[in-house]
Amino acid sequence: MNDREHPDHEDAWLQERYPAVSADFVERTLARVTADRARIDADAAKVEDFQFDPAFLEQLEAPEVAADFVDHTLDKVMAQHQRRESRDRDLDRLVREYKVPPASEDFVRRTLRALGTRARRPLTAVPRRRRFLWAAAAAALLLAAPLFLGPLLVGPRPVDRPTAVFTPVRFGTVMATAARLRGLRQGDGLVTLAYLGSRPGGDTGPRGGRGK
Amino acid sequence: LIDLDHTVVARAQAGEEDACRTIIETLHRPVLATIYRFLGSRFQADLEDIAQDIFLKLFRSIERFDQDRGVKFTTWTYTLVRNHCFDVLKKRRLKTTSLTYVDDEDKQRDLPDESARQPRPTLEARELAHKIEEALSLLGEDQRMVFVLREYEGLEYGAIAQVMDVSEGTIKSRLHRAKEALRSRLAPYLRTGS
């Protein structure tokens, strides 16, 4: 019973908290317990009143034991003892000598996969700082490549600045024609536009030495 | 039953074979007799196996026996006997009221070796043994064990109380009731037998 919750009016609290029992429950239970105790005491007091004749009871003889019972039992007991000693020895050795093997990378990966997640980086990965430096260098090279290699890739340009294309023909027609001439597929509009931009005057003809 | 010497028990706890042999030699007859009278002739074929199981349990847990706690080693052994016998009955799902009694003819058929080993008792003695066994089998398990430990093995009430893990008064009460029941069932034989 929790004293902190115990109210001043105990009877009312008990009636509310526990199922109702008959008013004489405690008295009746106590009476039964007392009667049971008295019966046990009364029986115990009479235990010596009647004695069986030992000769009568001995008519129920226990069977003879096999002659090799003791030897046979002792063999089993000692075998059990040796098994236990051997088991204890093995266990001790196991505990003493066992080394926990390091977890392989594959094991970690499989475990994380089984757990529904992925390793952020492999255990043997390059440190993050070095990876960032490598990535930055690679990005710089990519950005600088057209600057240095551009003339080699596209050849000398007759004009240095982008040329605006003015043509009376519809822009869509120009693009389609240029694409057809250059063997470009429909939808490669950006490439076509770049091609047109590289020709002065908006020439749509193929350039010598390039194309197909 | 005289209790075993403390040094023998201590040596057995250390795993010495001689001490183990001494314990088995001292206790095997009372253990087998208690099992037989408690479980009845129905278990006679398994009697030695059951006794061996008890000895294996005994030596498996002998290190836990504390001689300083005031419990005799024999009393502790009877506790193992009682627990194992109750387990045997539980495992075989036999009802207390019908567990031990079998006809003599069945006994003879099932156990020819055991019968041949013993001197053949007279017809009257066999019938009496049969009736005592039958009357014992009709007792409840607790009453039967108390009766066997007191009347056949001669344990003191206090020791039986330790074996059964109840008060001494309860042991006396159970014994009295067991005696009354047996006296009632064996009345005709008691007049001629006692």
XYZ file of C-alpha atoms in Angstrom:
406
model
C 0.000 0.000 0.000
C 1.326 3.375 -0.906
C 1.394 5.564 2.205
C 1.620 8.758 0.213
C -1.704 8.030 -1.428
C -3.325 6.707 1.692
C -6.186 9.005 2.589
C -7.443 9.824 6.005
C -10.608 7.818 5.603
C -9.125 4.364 5.196
C -12.371 2.403 4.920
C -13.732 4.591 2.178
C -10.442 4.431 0.338
C -10.280 0.625 0.544
C -13.856 0.248 -0.652
C -13.125 2.399 -3.609
C -9.839 0.754 -4.494
C -10.598 -2.947 -4.037
C -13.585 -5.121 -4.906
C -16.148 -5.451 -2.215
C -15.989 -8.492 0.066
C -18.474 -9.667 2.596
C -18.241 -7.975 5.944
C -17.235 -11.153 7.761
C -14.614 -12.251 5.264
C -11.680 -11.683 7.577
C -13.346 -13.451 10.477
C -14.342 -16.430 8.360
C -10.871 -16.731 6.819
C -9.210 -16.460 10.184
C -11.553 -19.126 11.550
C -10.652 -21.502 8.744
C -6.937 -20.899 9.169
C -7.223 -21.494 12.890
C -9.263 -24.656 12.378
C -6.747 -25.948 9.868
C -3.910 -25.236 12.255
C -5.814 -26.951 15.062
C -6.472 -29.999 12.890
C -2.785 -30.292 12.021
C -1.845 -29.971 15.679
C -4.437 -32.549 16.693
C -3.236 -34.983 14.031
C 0.359 -34.385 15.019
C -0.427 -35.102 18.646
C -1.849 -38.500 17.710
C 1.013 -39.543 15.488
C 2.382 -42.025 17.999
C -1.003 -43.475 18.948
C -0.756 -46.308 16.511
C 2.388 -48.087 15.482
C 2.721 -50.558 12.677
C 4.563 -53.719 13.457
C 7.881 -53.402 11.616
C 7.738 -57.098 10.740
C 4.402 -56.519 9.060
C 5.667 -53.608 6.992
C 8.816 -55.499 6.063
C 6.677 -57.911 4.106
C 7.023 -55.324 1.372
C 10.619 -56.174 0.705
C 12.834 -54.065 -1.457
C 14.300 -56.063 -4.333
C 17.867 -57.240 -4.217
C 20.383 -54.998 -5.876
C 22.571 -56.268 -8.706
C 26.038 -57.241 -7.528
C 27.741 -54.823 -9.877
C 25.469 -51.901 -9.075
C 28.076 -50.049 -7.006
C 30.863 -50.535 -9.557
C 28.623 -49.627 -12.442
C 27.332 -46.517 -10.693
C 30.835 -45.480 -9.651
C 32.015 -45.794 -13.258
C 29.242 -43.488 -14.391
C 29.933 -41.018 -11.610
C 33.657 -40.866 -12.378
C 32.978 -40.562 -16.105
C 30.672 -37.674 -15.358
C 33.355 -36.129 -13.153
C 35.986 -36.442 -15.884
C 33.631 -35.009 -18.486
C 33.003 -32.041 -16.262
C 36.696 -31.509 -15.566
C 37.467 -31.773 -19.263
C 34.687 -29.365 -20.111
C 35.855 -26.891 -17.479
C 39.405 -27.157 -18.782
C 38.292 -26.558 -22.354
C 36.200 -23.623 -21.297
C 39.067 -22.097 -19.343
C 41.399 -22.484 -22.295
C 38.833 -21.018 -24.644
C 38.327 -17.992 -22.440
C 42.067 -17.531 -21.991
C 43.135 -17.975 -25.591
C 40.271 -16.669 -27.583
C 40.957 -13.455 -29.446
C 38.156 -11.541 -31.005
C 38.942 -11.303 -34.741
C 38.854 -7.832 -36.354
C 35.743 -7.148 -38.358
C 36.377 -7.220 -42.085
C 35.230 -4.392 -44.299
C 32.884 -6.762 -46.049
C 31.397 -7.785 -42.745
C 30.768 -4.176 -41.787
C 29.213 -3.440 -45.160
C 26.967 -6.482 -45.019
C 25.968 -5.713 -41.472
C 25.115 -2.105 -42.261
C 23.169 -3.244 -45.300
C 21.281 -5.686 -43.164
C 20.519 -2.887 -40.758
C 19.066 -0.861 -43.614
C 21.736 1.775 -43.745
C 25.008 2.338 -45.572
C 28.446 3.195 -44.489
C 29.207 6.851 -44.965
C 32.657 5.906 -46.059
C 34.641 2.711 -46.075
C 36.925 2.030 -43.182
C 39.968 2.275 -45.450
C 38.850 5.384 -47.358
C 41.031 8.416 -47.942
C 40.547 11.057 -45.269
C 37.904 13.648 -46.041
C 40.325 16.572 -46.191
C 42.511 14.865 -48.799
C 39.455 13.843 -50.821
C 38.303 17.445 -50.866
C 41.681 18.649 -52.142
C 41.634 16.061 -54.902
C 38.125 17.054 -55.906
C 39.005 20.754 -55.957
C 42.033 20.096 -58.125
C 40.019 18.008 -60.545
C 37.355 20.718 -60.811
C 39.988 23.368 -61.478
C 41.518 21.275 -64.243
C 38.137 20.734 -65.869
C 37.348 24.430 -65.815
C 40.756 25.403 -67.157
C 40.886 22.779 -69.887
C 38.906 24.733 -72.556
C 41.008 27.802 -71.887
C 44.252 26.002 -72.711
C 43.100 23.293 -75.026
C 40.244 25.120 -76.753
C 42.183 26.247 -79.875
C 43.526 22.753 -80.352
C 40.066 21.219 -80.116
C 38.032 23.573 -82.283
C 40.696 25.040 -84.519
C 41.416 28.741 -85.138
C 38.406 30.943 -84.988
C 38.106 33.745 -87.551
C 36.472 36.018 -85.084
C 37.352 36.476 -81.486
C 33.977 37.360 -80.198
C 30.651 35.699 -80.570
C 28.797 36.566 -83.735
C 25.153 37.423 -83.738
C 23.164 35.581 -86.377
C 20.770 37.620 -88.457
C 18.924 35.760 -91.101
C 15.600 36.233 -92.946
C 14.952 32.569 -92.661
C 12.999 31.304 -89.660
C 15.215 30.288 -86.857
C 13.619 26.866 -86.647
C 14.274 26.207 -90.329
C 17.863 27.251 -90.015
C 18.341 24.917 -87.096
C 16.703 21.971 -88.857
C 18.750 22.510 -91.997
C 21.971 22.876 -90.112
C 21.254 19.766 -88.141
C 20.496 17.798 -91.264
C 23.659 18.990 -92.930
C 25.770 18.196 -89.899
C 24.075 14.875 -89.323
C 22.830 15.919 -85.963
C 19.750 14.489 -84.449
C 16.646 16.438 -83.799
C 16.738 17.842 -80.346
C 20.457 18.638 -80.396
C 19.537 22.292 -80.750
C 22.228 23.562 -78.467
C 24.912 21.874 -80.512
C 23.383 23.241 -83.673
C 23.295 26.710 -82.242
C 26.919 26.454 -81.240
C 27.764 25.363 -84.754
C 25.954 28.299 -86.285
C 27.621 30.675 -83.888
C 31.018 29.504 -85.040
C 30.378 30.433 -88.679
C 30.585 34.075 -89.780
C 27.475 35.285 -91.483
C 25.510 32.351 -90.351
C 26.774 30.047 -93.008
C 24.982 26.777 -92.715
C 27.261 24.758 -94.934
C 29.674 22.173 -93.629
C 33.147 23.241 -92.896
C 35.948 21.569 -94.738
C 37.719 18.842 -92.872
C 35.014 18.449 -90.274
C 31.603 16.980 -90.157
C 31.010 13.408 -91.151
C 20.919 -44.674 8.964
C 24.234 -43.454 10.314
C 25.361 -40.269 8.701
C 28.536 -40.317 6.671
C 31.759 -38.999 8.068
C 32.425 -35.387 7.197
C 35.854 -36.173 5.825
C 34.378 -38.698 3.403
C 31.964 -36.093 2.121
C 34.727 -33.510 1.851
C 36.920 -35.945 -0.078
C 34.037 -36.780 -2.386
C 33.526 -33.069 -2.957
C 37.169 -32.966 -4.051
C 36.439 -35.747 -6.535
C 38.265 -38.623 -4.813
C 37.083 -41.939 -6.173
C 37.410 -43.863 -2.905
C 35.177 -41.409 -1.122
C 32.612 -41.586 -3.917
C 32.624 -45.360 -3.651
C 32.110 -45.191 0.107
C 29.094 -42.948 -0.333
C 27.534 -45.181 -2.976
C 28.179 -48.337 -0.951
C 26.673 -46.778 2.160
C 23.620 -45.254 0.576
C 22.635 -47.427 -2.349
C 20.462 -49.894 -0.423
C 18.363 -47.314 1.440
C 18.070 -45.238 -1.717
C 16.888 -48.191 -3.798
C 14.499 -49.371 -1.094
C 12.976 -45.898 -0.731
C 12.504 -45.584 -4.455
C 10.925 -49.001 -4.694
C 8.508 -48.484 -1.804
C 7.550 -45.034 -2.963
C 7.194 -45.703 -6.683
C 6.080 -49.315 -6.410
C 6.804 -52.458 -8.338
C 5.617 -50.888 -11.571
C 8.973 -49.143 -11.716
C 10.993 -52.181 -10.706
C 12.529 -52.594 -14.152
C 13.849 -49.019 -13.996
C 14.754 -49.099 -10.339
C 18.530 -49.252 -10.705
C 18.522 -46.687 -13.504
C 16.527 -44.315 -11.342
C 18.900 -44.880 -8.432
C 21.907 -44.262 -10.675
C 20.353 -41.042 -11.901
C 19.991 -39.946 -8.303
C 23.634 -40.726 -7.560
C 24.729 -38.862 -10.673
C 22.712 -35.865 -9.520
C 24.154 -36.232 -6.055
C 27.756 -36.127 -7.244
C 26.998 -33.419 -9.759
C 25.779 -31.141 -7.002
C 27.799 -32.428 -4.059
C 29.936 -29.275 -4.097
C 26.851 -27.314 -3.108
C 26.332 -29.401 0.016
C 27.418 -27.265 2.939
C 28.299 -29.317 6.005
C 28.175 -26.228 8.194
C 24.486 -25.658 7.644
C 23.516 -28.386 10.055
C 21.874 -30.694 7.537
C 23.018 -34.310 7.544
C 24.376 -35.694 4.330
C 21.855 -38.537 4.420
C 19.018 -36.050 4.846
C 20.315 -34.108 1.881
C 20.464 -37.352 -0.097
C 16.864 -38.182 0.770
C 15.894 -34.725 -0.463
C 17.397 -35.638 -3.838
C 15.565 -38.977 -3.723
C 12.267 -37.296 -2.975
C 12.689 -34.667 -5.695
C 13.741 -37.213 -8.280
C 10.898 -39.605 -7.452
C 8.372 -36.789 -7.727
C 9.927 -35.843 -11.081
C 9.676 -39.428 -12.292
C 5.992 -39.502 -11.464
C 5.423 -36.165 -13.101
C 7.196 -37.214 -16.260
C 5.265 -40.400 -16.605
C 2.018 -38.586 -15.977
C 0.791 -41.203 -13.640
C -1.984 -40.463 -11.253
C -1.197 -40.890 -7.617
C -4.132 -43.181 -7.081
C -3.073 -45.735 -9.646
C 0.615 -45.544 -10.029
C 2.179 -48.512 -8.336
C -0.172 -51.401 -8.199
C 0.121 -54.097 -10.835
C -0.918 -57.690 -10.767
C 1.602 -60.192 -9.654
C 1.213 -61.979 -12.947
C 2.249 -58.835 -14.820
C 5.163 -58.397 -12.496
C 6.332 -61.929 -13.155
C 5.968 -61.505 -16.893
C 7.765 -58.166 -17.089
C 10.542 -58.857 -14.674
C 11.652 -62.464 -14.763
C 15.234 -61.643 -13.788
C 14.295 -59.669 -10.696
C 11.932 -62.367 -9.520
C 14.447 -65.095 -10.127
C 17.091 -63.213 -8.194
C 15.129 -63.221 -4.962
C 14.091 -66.196 -2.894
C 10.484 -66.969 -3.702
C 8.319 -65.846 -0.784
C 5.395 -67.842 0.457
C 2.005 -67.272 -1.061
C 0.786 -65.572 2.089
C 3.801 -63.264 2.229
C 3.401 -62.383 -1.435
C -0.240 -61.526 -0.951
C 0.568 -59.395 2.056
C 3.305 -57.529 0.207
C 0.887 -57.049 -2.627
C -1.749 -55.586 -0.306
C 0.693 -53.264 1.446
C 1.948 -51.973 -1.884
C -1.595 -51.441 -3.087
C -2.543 -49.580 0.092
C 0.573 -47.409 -0.139
C -0.179 -46.576 -3.739
C -3.522 -45.149 -2.719
C -1.911 -42.567 -0.475
C -1.080 -39.124 -1.760
C 2.532 -38.575 -2.818
C 3.424 -36.452 0.212
C 1.846 -38.827 2.712
C 3.439 -41.829 1.041
C 6.906 -40.300 1.076
C 6.547 -39.269 4.720
C 5.378 -42.767 5.642
C 8.233 -44.474 3.796
C 10.871 -42.171 5.253
C 9.570 -42.626 8.792
C 8.372 -46.202 8.960
C 10.837 -47.869 6.629
C 13.902 -45.616 6.772
C 13.494 -44.492 10.368
C 14.208 -40.813 9.783
C 13.435 -38.381 12.577
C 10.564 -35.953 12.174
C 12.950 -33.025 11.913
C 14.908 -34.685 9.136
C 11.726 -35.560 7.243
C 10.620 -31.951 7.626
C 13.884 -30.880 5.993
C 13.443 -33.398 3.199
C 9.859 -32.367 2.534
C 10.498 -28.678 3.213
C 7.535 -28.283 5.559
C 7.131 -27.914 9.308
C 7.557 -30.794 11.716
C 3.918 -30.475 12.766
C 2.810 -30.899 9.176
C 4.984 -34.016 8.874
C 3.399 -35.537 11.968
C -0.062 -34.685 10.716
C 0.606 -36.281 7.330
C 2.097 -39.343 8.954
C -0.881 -39.750 11.226
C -3.277 -39.513 8.308
C -1.219 -41.947 6.278
C -1.214 -44.407 9.150
C -4.960 -44.078 9.597
C -5.586 -44.697 5.912
C -3.282 -47.700 5.806
C -4.648 -49.088 9.024
C -8.140 -48.882 7.598
C -7.208 -50.522 4.295
C -5.037 -53.202 5.812
C -7.252 -53.978 8.792
C -7.919 -57.632 7.901
C -4.230 -58.301 7.407
C -3.164 -56.392 10.469
C -5.184 -58.785 12.645
C -3.369 -61.765 11.235
C -0.118 -60.100 10.361
C 0.667 -58.097 13.479
